[in-house]
Amino acid sequence: MTLRLEVPTDFGFTEEHALLRAEARRFLAERLPIAELRRQVDAGVRLDRGLWKEIAGLGWVGLVLPERFGGAGLGWLHLGILMEEMGRRLVPGPFLGSLLAGIAIERGAGDAQRERWLPAIASGETIASLALVEPGGAFEGAAITASADPADGGFVLRGRKTHVVGGADAGIVVAAFREPSGRISLFAVDLPAPGVAIEDEVSIDPTRPTARIAFDGVRVGAGARLDGDGSRALAETLTRGSAALAAEQVGGAEAVLQLTRQYAIDRKQFDRPIGFFQAVKHPIVDMMCGIELARSLACGAAAGLDADTPAAPVHARMAKALASDVYAQAVRKGVQLHGGYGFTWDCDVHLYFRRALWSRPMLGDAIHHRKGLASALGGEA
Amino acid sequence: MARPEEATESRENAEFRRQVRAWIQANQPAHPGFKLPQTFLEVESERQFDFLREWQRKVYDAGYLGLDWPAEYGGHSDPHKRQRIVSQELNRAGAPFLVNVIGLQWAGPTILAYGSEEQKRKYLKNILSCEDVWCQGFSEPGAGSDLAGLQASATREGEGWVVTGHKVWTTLAHFAKWMILLARTDPTAHKYAGISYFLFPMDAPGVTVQPLVKMTGEGGFNQVIFDRAPMPADALLGQLGQGWQIAMTTLTFERGAAEGTGGGSATSTAESVRAVAALAKRMRRDGSPAAADPVIRDRLAQLWIEEEALRLTAQRARVAGLNMDDRPLATRLMNKLVFSELGQRLTELACEVLGPDAVLWLGDPSAPDKAEWPRAYLNSFGVTIGGGTSEVQRNIIGERVLGLPKTK
């Protein structure tokens, strides 16, 4: 059987997409100039409630959630465009956690459960998060060790999850647990709850505070278990999350490209702008080509999700793999080409460097996704 | 079953695609039994050339070339821009390439853009039907990457012109009837302003075509020496001194950055990651299929990602709004650079997959796939060097797209 990688030929781009991009770009330029971001980083701000309210008010948290559950009902290409803009500005805070938790509930829950949780998440009233990674790095299927044992008509949850975005401020956390039958289920746990211990992590990326969460015999009702097939919901969430995070990575890499490009024009050595020299010019071009390629995959994945084609998971893997590598290369070259200045705290590139290193392993790094792709490639030739 | 491009194809185009596919299936020639070139860079013998010319003529007679070109010049004035569909289907079927690559893809569209009515009538139909094959006289021994440094001159003599100079890397010159020729017509002008663009008859006296041997050991390109070779007044394309500007148009087509060609592609082998993955299943490494080796798998996956990214980039380039950083030129200008380097890495990986057997060369009966892969790897340098080296492409992108200071 041959795998067909279909995406709609026109990528479905409309005026509406352009408006969203312009609005996001304008809002973030005004609200989050780099000086404000640095102020928050230096002050150790974990949650800027004002900014969170504004972002939620724009409808971004629930952008792809259905309107009947309080979302904006827009498509994945819309989300990709938004994520790219947010990545450019290194938007700080718990956005990614709420986004992923919303997606997981939308994919994995029944309507009553959706109604219970999604409107509060979409409106930003409740910060939510997806607790995905377990200590040791596992986040998919067979590797999940956190357990859910039936008790008193409900369940008892045990296990540890790490790198939970916005975990310390979350009112809901969604996580995968293994039942005695071996089946993987997603549970949505309202916080705080007895037995749930949340601890701030010290992370390389101070703009995206994370927490580790221990579930130590947490009792939940049967309704906390999402109605759908947990493994499938998890896979679908990973696909969608990968496409979204890849777009954010593209945006971050693009910002580094712009910083580096401008520096190569402004900075003079040997009586010329350093961008005159091919040893500087060519890596900047390679940076751009990588970004454009990754952006095409992110767009392809989003368009595939909008049209619900079977190619979307493949393109999402490809997008996350390439965007992770491209972002890492962009920050590496970005620091190098800024020379001595690049090695200082004052040079903005290191803020992106931190985000690039943070987002590379999350939802799977390039090696992880290439492994999955090799299987898809191997199964068809 | 539907392919990517077809997902939202109109019913009319889908029907057209089915027709083309059926026609190719019924008419694609059997392998002639002698070695066929992989690309237009290595057409050596008369019988190879005749075989390929016959095939192009057949495709043209079926109505599948010049679809986008005006009917009065032998095309079809097709408002649906269907040439892409034909070219895709030809490539997909593994059909022999259409030998008049330079005519169909570079000279033809340039003549269409700049030619006089007489020139369009005289040349275009014969390009499509393969009556006349074209070659390109741009590069010189002293002016390759710095194309504008060319020295071949065309001077007025009577009504016409006389050409003196030396061109090199001239693919297909030994079969060509016409050449798109850049020559200096004003040695006193600025180097870009003194160049003119000619449609030169290769059968003129004073023209010597000398074959060059490529590093594959095969022929296919040449050097061409002009010793006071005459050409008529109507050989001039566009205005006197406009040559550089017109040449840029040709290069845009050559680098695959513009639509509107007569059709076809420059190779018959659709080198793809899938083909190398299939090879990796057949070849063994340390006692197991090479496809089971995690390092080989990882590298195949990486190239698959890039191949698919390049395909989607071409698709995205056609949607203005999706060039999200308002640099629409980027997605067009990077095509040649990315495509050629990807092809090189892919064929190199194929050689690694072959293991020790990668050293077997053309003619060895044990060579896997008749040594197609090592040959393709060596040939891949024709693409990273020809049409502007990768290094020059990076300069062009850096300067024209990113606005970095000019390397002069």
PDB file of N, CA, C and O in Angstrom, chain A residues 16-17 20-21 23-24 55-56 58-67 69-83 86 95 98-99 102-103 118 121-123 306:
ATOM      1  N   GLU A  16      -9.446  35.913   5.891  1.00  0.00           N
ATOM      2  CA  GLU A  16      -9.618  35.741   7.329  1.00  0.00           C
ATOM      3  C   GLU A  16      -8.296  35.375   8.012  1.00  0.00           C
ATOM      4  O   GLU A  16      -7.969  35.859   9.092  1.00  0.00           O
ATOM      5  N   HIS A  17      -7.527  34.505   7.334  1.00  0.00           N
ATOM      6  CA  HIS A  17      -6.218  34.138   7.864  1.00  0.00           C
ATOM      7  C   HIS A  17      -5.316  35.364   7.937  1.00  0.00           C
ATOM      8  O   HIS A  17      -4.611  35.581   8.921  1.00  0.00           O
ATOM      9  N   LEU A  20      -6.211  37.608  10.837  1.00  0.00           N
ATOM     10  CA  LEU A  20      -5.770  37.074  12.134  1.00  0.00           C
ATOM     11  C   LEU A  20      -4.279  37.347  12.329  1.00  0.00           C
ATOM     12  O   LEU A  20      -3.831  37.769  13.394  1.00  0.00           O
ATOM     13  N   ARG A  21      -3.508  37.119  11.270  1.00  0.00           N
ATOM     14  CA  ARG A  21      -2.067  37.340  11.359  1.00  0.00           C
ATOM     15  C   ARG A  21      -1.761  38.800  11.664  1.00  0.00           C
ATOM     16  O   ARG A  21      -0.953  39.115  12.540  1.00  0.00           O
ATOM     17  N   GLU A  23      -3.705  41.038  13.027  1.00  0.00           N
ATOM     18  CA  GLU A  23      -4.167  41.402  14.366  1.00  0.00           C
ATOM     19  C   GLU A  23      -3.195  40.894  15.426  1.00  0.00           C
ATOM     20  O   GLU A  23      -2.815  41.630  16.352  1.00  0.00           O
ATOM     21  N   ALA A  24      -2.777  39.632  15.287  1.00  0.00           N
ATOM     22  CA  ALA A  24      -1.855  39.048  16.269  1.00  0.00           C
ATOM     23  C   ALA A  24      -0.532  39.798  16.261  1.00  0.00           C
ATOM     24  O   ALA A  24       0.033  40.105  17.314  1.00  0.00           O
ATOM     25  N   ILE A  55      -5.087  37.915  26.254  1.00  0.00           N
ATOM     26  CA  ILE A  55      -4.952  36.853  25.246  1.00  0.00           C
ATOM     27  C   ILE A  55      -6.224  36.014  25.187  1.00  0.00           C
ATOM     28  O   ILE A  55      -6.743  35.708  24.111  1.00  0.00           O
ATOM     29  N   ALA A  56      -6.734  35.664  26.355  1.00  0.00           N
ATOM     30  CA  ALA A  56      -7.969  34.882  26.389  1.00  0.00           C
ATOM     31  C   ALA A  56      -9.121  35.683  25.780  1.00  0.00           C
ATOM     32  O   ALA A  56      -9.949  35.152  25.042  1.00  0.00           O
ATOM     33  N   LEU A  58      -9.022  37.721  23.420  1.00  0.00           N
ATOM     34  CA  LEU A  58      -8.941  37.722  21.955  1.00  0.00           C
ATOM     35  C   LEU A  58      -9.457  36.410  21.355  1.00  0.00           C
ATOM     36  O   LEU A  58      -9.545  36.264  20.140  1.00  0.00           O
ATOM     37  N   GLY A  59      -9.751  35.453  22.234  1.00  0.00           N
ATOM     38  CA  GLY A  59     -10.298  34.181  21.742  1.00  0.00           C
ATOM     39  C   GLY A  59      -9.232  33.195  21.311  1.00  0.00           C
ATOM     40  O   GLY A  59      -9.530  32.181  20.668  1.00  0.00           O
ATOM     41  N   TRP A  60      -7.988  33.453  21.696  1.00  0.00           N
ATOM     42  CA  TRP A  60      -6.902  32.602  21.195  1.00  0.00           C
ATOM     43  C   TRP A  60      -6.841  31.230  21.857  1.00  0.00           C
ATOM     44  O   TRP A  60      -6.473  30.254  21.222  1.00  0.00           O
ATOM     45  N   VAL A  61      -7.208  31.176  23.137  1.00  0.00           N
ATOM     46  CA  VAL A  61      -7.069  29.888  23.839  1.00  0.00           C
ATOM     47  C   VAL A  61      -8.000  28.848  23.208  1.00  0.00           C
ATOM     48  O   VAL A  61      -7.639  27.692  23.037  1.00  0.00           O
ATOM     49  N   GLY A  62      -9.191  29.312  22.858  1.00  0.00           N
ATOM     50  CA  GLY A  62     -10.168  28.372  22.301  1.00  0.00           C
ATOM     51  C   GLY A  62     -10.290  28.484  20.788  1.00  0.00           C
ATOM     52  O   GLY A  62     -11.314  28.121  20.224  1.00  0.00           O
ATOM     53  N   LEU A  63      -9.242  28.960  20.148  1.00  0.00           N
ATOM     54  CA  LEU A  63      -9.314  29.257  18.705  1.00  0.00           C
ATOM     55  C   LEU A  63      -9.861  28.095  17.878  1.00  0.00           C
ATOM     56  O   LEU A  63     -10.709  28.275  17.007  1.00  0.00           O
ATOM     57  N   VAL A  64      -9.354  26.880  18.171  1.00  0.00           N
ATOM     58  CA  VAL A  64      -9.781  25.738  17.351  1.00  0.00           C
ATOM     59  C   VAL A  64     -10.877  24.913  18.027  1.00  0.00           C
ATOM     60  O   VAL A  64     -11.277  23.883  17.507  1.00  0.00           O
ATOM     61  N   LEU A  65     -11.323  25.353  19.200  1.00  0.00           N
ATOM     62  CA  LEU A  65     -12.387  24.593  19.863  1.00  0.00           C
ATOM     63  C   LEU A  65     -13.742  24.975  19.261  1.00  0.00           C
ATOM     64  O   LEU A  65     -13.929  26.108  18.812  1.00  0.00           O
ATOM     65  N   PRO A  66     -14.669  24.020  19.242  1.00  0.00           N
ATOM     66  CA  PRO A  66     -15.977  24.286  18.614  1.00  0.00           C
ATOM     67  C   PRO A  66     -16.715  25.427  19.326  1.00  0.00           C
ATOM     68  O   PRO A  66     -16.596  25.597  20.536  1.00  0.00           O
ATOM     69  N   GLU A  67     -17.497  26.151  18.553  1.00  0.00           N
ATOM     70  CA  GLU A  67     -18.228  27.302  19.110  1.00  0.00           C
ATOM     71  C   GLU A  67     -19.200  26.897  20.201  1.00  0.00           C
ATOM     72  O   GLU A  67     -19.390  27.610  21.183  1.00  0.00           O
ATOM     73  N   PHE A  69     -18.835  24.878  22.420  1.00  0.00           N
ATOM     74  CA  PHE A  69     -18.146  24.720  23.715  1.00  0.00           C
ATOM     75  C   PHE A  69     -17.328  25.960  24.058  1.00  0.00           C
ATOM     76  O   PHE A  69     -16.329  25.896  24.772  1.00  0.00           O
ATOM     77  N   GLY A  70     -17.747  27.098  23.517  1.00  0.00           N
ATOM     78  CA  GLY A  70     -17.108  28.351  23.894  1.00  0.00           C
ATOM     79  C   GLY A  70     -15.895  28.727  23.069  1.00  0.00           C
ATOM     80  O   GLY A  70     -15.253  29.750  23.319  1.00  0.00           O
ATOM     81  N   GLY A  71     -15.556  27.898  22.084  1.00  0.00           N
ATOM     82  CA  GLY A  71     -14.397  28.209  21.255  1.00  0.00           C
ATOM     83  C   GLY A  71     -14.748  29.131  20.113  1.00  0.00           C
ATOM     84  O   GLY A  71     -15.895  29.570  19.969  1.00  0.00           O
ATOM     85  N   ALA A  72     -13.730  29.446  19.284  1.00  0.00           N
ATOM     86  CA  ALA A  72     -13.949  30.306  18.127  1.00  0.00           C
ATOM     87  C   ALA A  72     -14.275  29.484  16.880  1.00  0.00           C
ATOM     88  O   ALA A  72     -14.663  30.034  15.853  1.00  0.00           O
ATOM     89  N   GLY A  73     -14.081  28.172  16.946  1.00  0.00           N
ATOM     90  CA  GLY A  73     -14.440  27.304  15.823  1.00  0.00           C
ATOM     91  C   GLY A  73     -13.624  27.551  14.567  1.00  0.00           C
ATOM     92  O   GLY A  73     -14.074  27.254  13.458  1.00  0.00           O
ATOM     93  N   LEU A  74     -12.422  28.079  14.728  1.00  0.00           N
ATOM     94  CA  LEU A  74     -11.585  28.319  13.540  1.00  0.00           C
ATOM     95  C   LEU A  74     -10.698  27.097  13.271  1.00  0.00           C
ATOM     96  O   LEU A  74     -10.674  26.151  14.048  1.00  0.00           O
ATOM     97  N   GLY A  75      -9.952  27.187  12.165  1.00  0.00           N
ATOM     98  CA  GLY A  75      -9.219  25.999  11.713  1.00  0.00           C
ATOM     99  C   GLY A  75      -7.787  25.938  12.210  1.00  0.00           C
ATOM    100  O   GLY A  75      -7.292  26.815  12.931  1.00  0.00           O
ATOM    101  N   TRP A  76      -7.116  24.860  11.810  1.00  0.00           N
ATOM    102  CA  TRP A  76      -5.739  24.606  12.242  1.00  0.00           C
ATOM    103  C   TRP A  76      -4.753  25.529  11.555  1.00  0.00           C
ATOM    104  O   TRP A  76      -3.697  25.834  12.094  1.00  0.00           O
ATOM    105  N   LEU A  77      -5.096  25.956  10.347  1.00  0.00           N
ATOM    106  CA  LEU A  77      -4.230  26.931   9.678  1.00  0.00           C
ATOM    107  C   LEU A  77      -4.276  28.269  10.420  1.00  0.00           C
ATOM    108  O   LEU A  77      -3.265  28.950  10.561  1.00  0.00           O
ATOM    109  N   HIS A  78      -5.453  28.604  10.938  1.00  0.00           N
ATOM    110  CA  HIS A  78      -5.557  29.796  11.782  1.00  0.00           C
ATOM    111  C   HIS A  78      -4.630  29.657  12.981  1.00  0.00           C
ATOM    112  O   HIS A  78      -3.894  30.565  13.338  1.00  0.00           O
ATOM    113  N   LEU A  79      -4.696  28.485  13.620  1.00  0.00           N
ATOM    114  CA  LEU A  79      -3.886  28.288  14.813  1.00  0.00           C
ATOM    115  C   LEU A  79      -2.395  28.356  14.472  1.00  0.00           C
ATOM    116  O   LEU A  79      -1.599  28.937  15.210  1.00  0.00           O
ATOM    117  N   GLY A  80      -2.028  27.743  13.324  1.00  0.00           N
ATOM    118  CA  GLY A  80      -0.626  27.777  12.915  1.00  0.00           C
ATOM    119  C   GLY A  80      -0.138  29.207  12.738  1.00  0.00           C
ATOM    120  O   GLY A  80       0.963  29.567  13.172  1.00  0.00           O
ATOM    121  N   ILE A  81      -0.960  30.024  12.119  1.00  0.00           N
ATOM    122  CA  ILE A  81      -0.597  31.432  11.912  1.00  0.00           C
ATOM    123  C   ILE A  81      -0.426  32.135  13.256  1.00  0.00           C
ATOM    124  O   ILE A  81       0.542  32.852  13.493  1.00  0.00           O
ATOM    125  N   LEU A  82      -1.344  31.871  14.169  1.00  0.00           N
ATOM    126  CA  LEU A  82      -1.271  32.487  15.493  1.00  0.00           C
ATOM    127  C   LEU A  82      -0.028  32.014  16.256  1.00  0.00           C
ATOM    128  O   LEU A  82       0.690  32.817  16.867  1.00  0.00           O
ATOM    129  N   MET A  83       0.226  30.714  16.212  1.00  0.00           N
ATOM    130  CA  MET A  83       1.384  30.167  16.930  1.00  0.00           C
ATOM    131  C   MET A  83       2.684  30.762  16.388  1.00  0.00           C
ATOM    132  O   MET A  83       3.619  31.022  17.138  1.00  0.00           O
ATOM    133  N   MET A  86       3.055  34.116  17.865  1.00  0.00           N
ATOM    134  CA  MET A  86       3.373  34.031  19.289  1.00  0.00           C
ATOM    135  C   MET A  86       4.816  33.574  19.489  1.00  0.00           C
ATOM    136  O   MET A  86       5.509  34.036  20.396  1.00  0.00           O
ATOM    137  N   PHE A  95      -0.021  29.494  28.026  1.00  0.00           N
ATOM    138  CA  PHE A  95      -0.878  29.297  26.849  1.00  0.00           C
ATOM    139  C   PHE A  95      -0.817  27.874  26.301  1.00  0.00           C
ATOM    140  O   PHE A  95      -1.837  27.245  26.038  1.00  0.00           O
ATOM    141  N   SER A  98      -2.810  25.240  28.225  1.00  0.00           N
ATOM    142  CA  SER A  98      -4.270  25.305  28.048  1.00  0.00           C
ATOM    143  C   SER A  98      -4.682  24.847  26.654  1.00  0.00           C
ATOM    144  O   SER A  98      -5.698  24.185  26.465  1.00  0.00           O
ATOM    145  N   LEU A  99      -3.864  25.219  25.674  1.00  0.00           N
ATOM    146  CA  LEU A  99      -4.151  24.818  24.296  1.00  0.00           C
ATOM    147  C   LEU A  99      -4.192  23.291  24.193  1.00  0.00           C
ATOM    148  O   LEU A  99      -5.151  22.710  23.662  1.00  0.00           O
ATOM    149  N   GLY A 102      -7.049  21.668  26.113  1.00  0.00           N
ATOM    150  CA  GLY A 102      -8.302  21.865  25.376  1.00  0.00           C
ATOM    151  C   GLY A 102      -8.423  20.879  24.215  1.00  0.00           C
ATOM    152  O   GLY A 102      -9.471  20.275  23.998  1.00  0.00           O
ATOM    153  N   ILE A 103      -7.330  20.716  23.506  1.00  0.00           N
ATOM    154  CA  ILE A 103      -7.344  19.784  22.370  1.00  0.00           C
ATOM    155  C   ILE A 103      -7.601  18.361  22.863  1.00  0.00           C
ATOM    156  O   ILE A 103      -8.397  17.616  22.295  1.00  0.00           O
ATOM    157  N   LEU A 118     -14.614  22.594  28.685  1.00  0.00           N
ATOM    158  CA  LEU A 118     -14.074  23.433  27.602  1.00  0.00           C
ATOM    159  C   LEU A 118     -14.424  24.921  27.690  1.00  0.00           C
ATOM    160  O   LEU A 118     -13.552  25.762  27.449  1.00  0.00           O
ATOM    161  N   ILE A 121     -12.052  26.686  29.873  1.00  0.00           N
ATOM    162  CA  ILE A 121     -10.693  26.709  29.295  1.00  0.00           C
ATOM    163  C   ILE A 121     -10.634  27.726  28.156  1.00  0.00           C
ATOM    164  O   ILE A 121      -9.715  28.554  28.079  1.00  0.00           O
ATOM    165  N   ALA A 122     -11.639  27.674  27.274  1.00  0.00           N
ATOM    166  CA  ALA A 122     -11.642  28.554  26.100  1.00  0.00           C
ATOM    167  C   ALA A 122     -11.679  30.025  26.510  1.00  0.00           C
ATOM    168  O   ALA A 122     -11.049  30.873  25.872  1.00  0.00           O
ATOM    169  N   SER A 123     -12.399  30.324  27.564  1.00  0.00           N
ATOM    170  CA  SER A 123     -12.529  31.726  27.973  1.00  0.00           C
ATOM    171  C   SER A 123     -11.314  32.192  28.764  1.00  0.00           C
ATOM    172  O   SER A 123     -11.158  33.377  29.024  1.00  0.00           O
ATOM    173  N   ASP A 306      -7.257  20.568   8.726  1.00  0.00           N
ATOM    174  CA  ASP A 306      -8.502  21.261   8.367  1.00  0.00           C
ATOM    175  C   ASP A 306      -9.351  20.419   7.424  1.00  0.00           C
ATOM    176  O   ASP A 306     -10.565  20.398   7.515  1.00  0.00           O
TER     177      ASP A 306
END
